[in-house]
Amino acid sequence: MIPLEMTSVCRTRGRGAHAVQAVRNITLRVDPGEVVLLRGPSGSGKTTLLALAAGLLAADAGTVTVAGLRLDRATESARRQLRQRAVGLVFQRGGLASHLSARDNVRLMAELAGHPARESRRQADLLLESLGVGHRAAQRPQELSGGEEMRVAVARALVHRPMLVLADEPTANLDSVSGAQVAECLARAAKLQGAAVVIATHDDRLLRIADRDLGLTDGVLGVPLLRSYG
Amino acid sequence: MRAFPLILRAVAEPPARALCTTGGIAGSALLVLVLLASHRSLSTAARTYVSQPGVQLWVAPLGTDNVVRSSALLAEGMPDSVAAIPGIIAADPIVRGFVTVEPQTVEGAVGVQLTLLGIGSIPGRAGGIPPTALRLGRAPQRRGEVALDRAAAFRLHVGVGDSVLANGRSFRVVGLTSGTNLLATQFAFFDLASARKSLGLPDRVSFLALSLDAGAEAGEVARTIEERFDAVAVHTQERFLANNVREVSAGVLPIIAVIAALGMVVAAILVLLLVQGTVEEQRRELAALRAIGVGGSMSAALMLRAALLALIGVGAGGAASLGLARLLDRVLPTVLLSPLPVDLLRTSVAFVAVAVLASLLPLARLRRMDPLEAFRQ
């Protein structure tokens, strides 16, 4: 099954005089185990593309198919279930729940995917351990460093073994060591779990884990980039 | 809803704000509970006297349907005539009227003066102090004795053994009663002869309390009395009791309802502000939770938290009202509070409903949140 397939997708953001065509006629296929970088300047449509792939935004035209589900034909409930079971999301600032510990943030995703509570806890602990933050499992996000927080966010995105991982600027706020660790985690997820990983980024350091490097300019998907937008 | 316990924790409010909201709700609940309790005390006082053991019917002058407000009197000689009707075991006469009571102090000293609802009855017969009301001492058994409501005694600064003047006549306080405080006035119990003399009503009575034979049919007896005597109304015990409760509480009920509603509004505003604050301050977190697949259970969790806070607040307010009732009973018996579990239950249900309703507005905003908020830095 193909994790992500987009055909002739368009999406406009805003209304009237403020309307901007954020994504124009994009066709993209990402296979299992593949890591794809989406690079482009701010406002180029990277985040909109991720939101379309996650089923958080609906395409104005074209089709988006995730793990065999055509999102334009799916109900809101079906799209939510898809995100619970087949999609992992990594946000730029982590997006972790501040009242939950690192472990519980990861557990939450596993439980949303339907895993039993005890099993979810075990999986969360194993994953946090493998990402080098096992010793911080009981801490809350605000007690973690930026790198630790992002690794917990990556653990949350991977714990339910999704077919598709969508990461938005996962290394933007990290130093080189932490950034490398997070990149390594995502690459490992692609190779070991067979997940398709799409990363929206400005960060050249991620090029070394990418199978494909796509440029996005004014909503148009282009050829591999030659320069950094960092 | 497998992940619901975690979602419930994930949408928690900042502890300090939750504490403040709970405190505010507790204060509002205390206000409502105190109002309900004072209303309960009023109706209890009305019930206490009328719940005379063994009495099935009350005979009153036409137009008089309660003890608290009446001015007419029954015709002379009526008690004996009524007692002769078949099916009636006893027709006990009762005199009621307002008496001015003051402590009997040394001549020239100015004491507190109270206008009390004086009740005169034959000692040992129906119409006197109900057994449940006697708190201290005994009921008056002869001329020159009085039993006062304890709140009245507190205000007069007298106790058992002290002397008071009632309409200028000297009486010795032999007992104190409770559950006989109507807030605006209190009961004072005399023997029939003393009451008649103090009130200037020789040979007249205000009511007759009737005890019937086991086989007698109350409706039939009541019809017989009303046919035989002019300008007389006969009330069943239940009807008379309800009339008295209505009489004492009808005036205060609208005020109580308005203040209780204001208390509810304050609680609703507090809950609304709390949920709104949570939704605004944790926008990105909540948007991220929505993005990863947390759906309607997030709104349910926020609503449940609001309901739980309301419940905790009402619980705290309830505990405070119990403490306040006990404290007032000891140090200020003139203010009588009788909180009941049923009041707490009703208040809890009302506050939880208000909290849930109040949380709907911010939750509607949450539902309209742009899913891309989760991605924004």
XYZ file of N, CA and C in Angstrom, chain A residues 13 47-48 50-51 56-57 80 83-84 89 91-93 95-101 104 107-109 111-112 114-117 156 168 173, chain B residues 2-7 9-15 282 284-285 287-297 370-372 374-377:
204
model
N -5.556 29.518 0.387
C -5.723 29.937 1.793
C -6.200 31.381 1.784
N 3.878 23.828 4.918
C 2.987 23.417 6.002
C 1.600 23.070 5.476
N 1.140 23.831 4.487
C -0.169 23.529 3.887
C -0.150 22.133 3.272
N 1.727 19.609 4.194
C 1.695 18.613 5.272
C 0.268 18.466 5.813
N -0.420 19.628 5.990
C -1.777 19.591 6.531
C -2.729 18.874 5.575
N -5.917 17.342 7.546
C -6.370 18.459 8.385
C -6.958 19.566 7.524
N -6.533 19.629 6.280
C -7.104 20.559 5.306
C -7.625 19.739 4.141
N -9.915 11.296 10.994
C -9.331 11.319 12.349
C -8.780 9.931 12.703
N -5.509 9.390 11.098
C -4.397 10.047 11.799
C -4.026 9.281 13.067
N -5.047 8.690 13.713
C -4.776 7.936 14.942
C -3.960 6.663 14.653
N 2.608 12.680 13.405
C 2.846 14.112 13.163
C 3.898 14.638 14.133
N 5.497 18.308 15.210
C 5.347 19.752 15.036
C 6.651 20.467 15.385
N 6.763 21.680 14.861
C 8.008 22.437 15.009
C 8.405 22.632 16.474
N 7.403 22.920 17.322
C 7.665 23.136 18.744
C 7.329 21.900 19.577
N 4.666 20.357 20.246
C 3.208 20.241 20.370
C 2.784 19.218 21.405
N 3.647 19.027 22.423
C 3.303 18.054 23.459
C 2.349 18.687 24.473
N 1.557 17.830 25.120
C 0.635 18.318 26.147
C 1.438 18.626 27.403
N 1.381 19.874 27.857
C 2.272 20.301 28.953
C 1.898 19.699 30.298
N 0.657 19.200 30.438
C 0.260 18.611 31.721
C 0.563 17.119 31.803
N 1.064 16.552 30.716
C 1.392 15.122 30.723
C 2.902 14.937 30.727
N 3.346 13.849 31.313
C 4.771 13.529 31.284
C 5.141 13.116 29.859
N 3.584 9.830 29.134
C 2.140 9.864 28.899
C 1.799 10.525 27.560
N 2.289 7.656 25.316
C 1.219 6.682 25.596
C -0.100 7.108 24.975
N -0.375 8.411 25.056
C -1.643 8.932 24.542
C -1.832 8.545 23.075
N -0.753 8.713 22.307
C -0.846 8.399 20.878
C -1.087 6.903 20.673
N -2.504 4.863 22.742
C -3.870 4.516 23.157
C -4.896 5.004 22.139
N -4.612 6.172 21.543
C -5.516 6.660 20.486
C -5.544 5.669 19.320
N -5.449 2.634 19.601
C -6.184 1.439 20.004
C -5.376 0.434 20.780
N -4.156 0.790 21.167
C -3.347 -0.159 21.940
C -3.809 -0.151 23.387
N -3.799 -1.315 24.045
C -4.199 -1.357 25.464
C -3.248 -0.508 26.322
N -3.757 -0.054 27.462
C -3.010 0.897 28.294
C -1.638 0.347 28.714
N 6.334 10.184 19.997
C 4.869 10.210 19.906
C 4.403 9.930 18.472
N 7.164 18.784 10.606
C 7.260 20.184 10.214
C 8.434 20.833 10.951
N 14.652 24.409 15.846
C 15.033 25.081 17.101
C 16.111 24.304 17.865
N -10.662 4.893 24.936
C -9.569 4.261 25.664
C -8.604 5.304 26.242
N -8.316 6.330 25.479
C -7.311 7.308 25.923
C -7.912 8.409 26.790
N -9.183 8.285 27.147
C -9.865 9.402 27.801
C -9.196 9.860 29.110
N -8.749 8.940 29.977
C -8.102 9.419 31.214
C -6.883 10.315 30.929
N -6.127 9.956 29.883
C -4.961 10.780 29.542
C -5.401 12.120 28.959
N -6.448 12.078 28.137
C -6.955 13.332 27.541
C -7.465 14.251 28.651
N -6.392 14.489 31.617
C -5.245 15.146 32.269
C -4.580 16.142 31.333
N -4.592 15.816 30.039
C -3.902 16.683 29.071
C -4.544 18.063 28.984
N -5.859 18.150 29.205
C -6.548 19.436 29.050
C -6.732 20.139 30.400
N -5.929 19.741 31.381
C -6.053 20.323 32.729
C -5.799 21.828 32.705
N -6.438 22.517 33.646
C -6.251 23.958 33.777
C -5.009 24.203 34.643
N -4.442 25.422 34.588
C -3.364 25.753 35.518
C -3.901 25.615 36.954
N -3.146 24.938 37.835
C -3.674 24.624 39.167
C -4.145 25.857 39.952
N -3.812 27.398 25.929
C -3.262 26.123 25.478
C -3.699 25.820 24.040
N -2.269 26.004 21.169
C -1.397 25.220 20.294
C -1.382 23.752 20.725
N -1.353 23.559 22.034
C -1.379 22.181 22.546
C -2.675 21.489 22.139
N -4.637 22.311 19.701
C -4.651 22.123 18.247
C -3.817 20.897 17.866
N -2.673 20.716 18.551
C -1.826 19.546 18.269
C -2.560 18.265 18.633
N -3.268 18.296 19.772
C -4.024 17.106 20.170
C -5.097 16.783 19.133
N -5.748 17.826 18.640
C -6.760 17.593 17.588
C -6.106 17.023 16.343
N -4.938 17.566 16.012
C -4.262 17.125 14.797
C -3.868 15.649 14.865
N -3.439 15.190 16.043
C -2.997 13.787 16.119
C -4.178 12.820 16.233
N -5.395 13.366 16.349
C -6.555 12.475 16.295
C -7.453 12.496 17.513
N -7.191 13.410 18.451
C -8.105 13.530 19.591
C -9.315 14.328 19.094
N -10.480 13.725 19.135
C -11.664 14.372 18.562
C -12.562 14.978 19.613
N -13.818 14.540 19.590
C -14.821 15.092 20.505
C -14.517 14.825 21.956
N -13.662 13.818 22.221
C -13.366 13.508 23.624
C -12.616 14.653 24.301
N -8.546 26.745 13.767
C -7.876 26.355 12.526
C -6.906 25.205 12.826
N -7.028 24.079 12.114
C -6.131 22.949 12.400
C -4.661 23.279 12.157
N -4.411 24.307 11.344
C -3.012 24.667 11.072
C -2.340 25.346 12.274
N -1.701 24.109 14.978
C -0.747 23.166 15.552
C 0.623 23.314 14.903
N 0.648 23.749 13.648
C 1.916 23.853 12.923
C 2.598 25.198 13.129
N 1.823 26.182 13.627
C 2.403 27.525 13.718
C 3.313 27.629 14.922
N 4.391 28.351 14.727
C 5.366 28.480 15.803
C 4.897 29.519 16.798
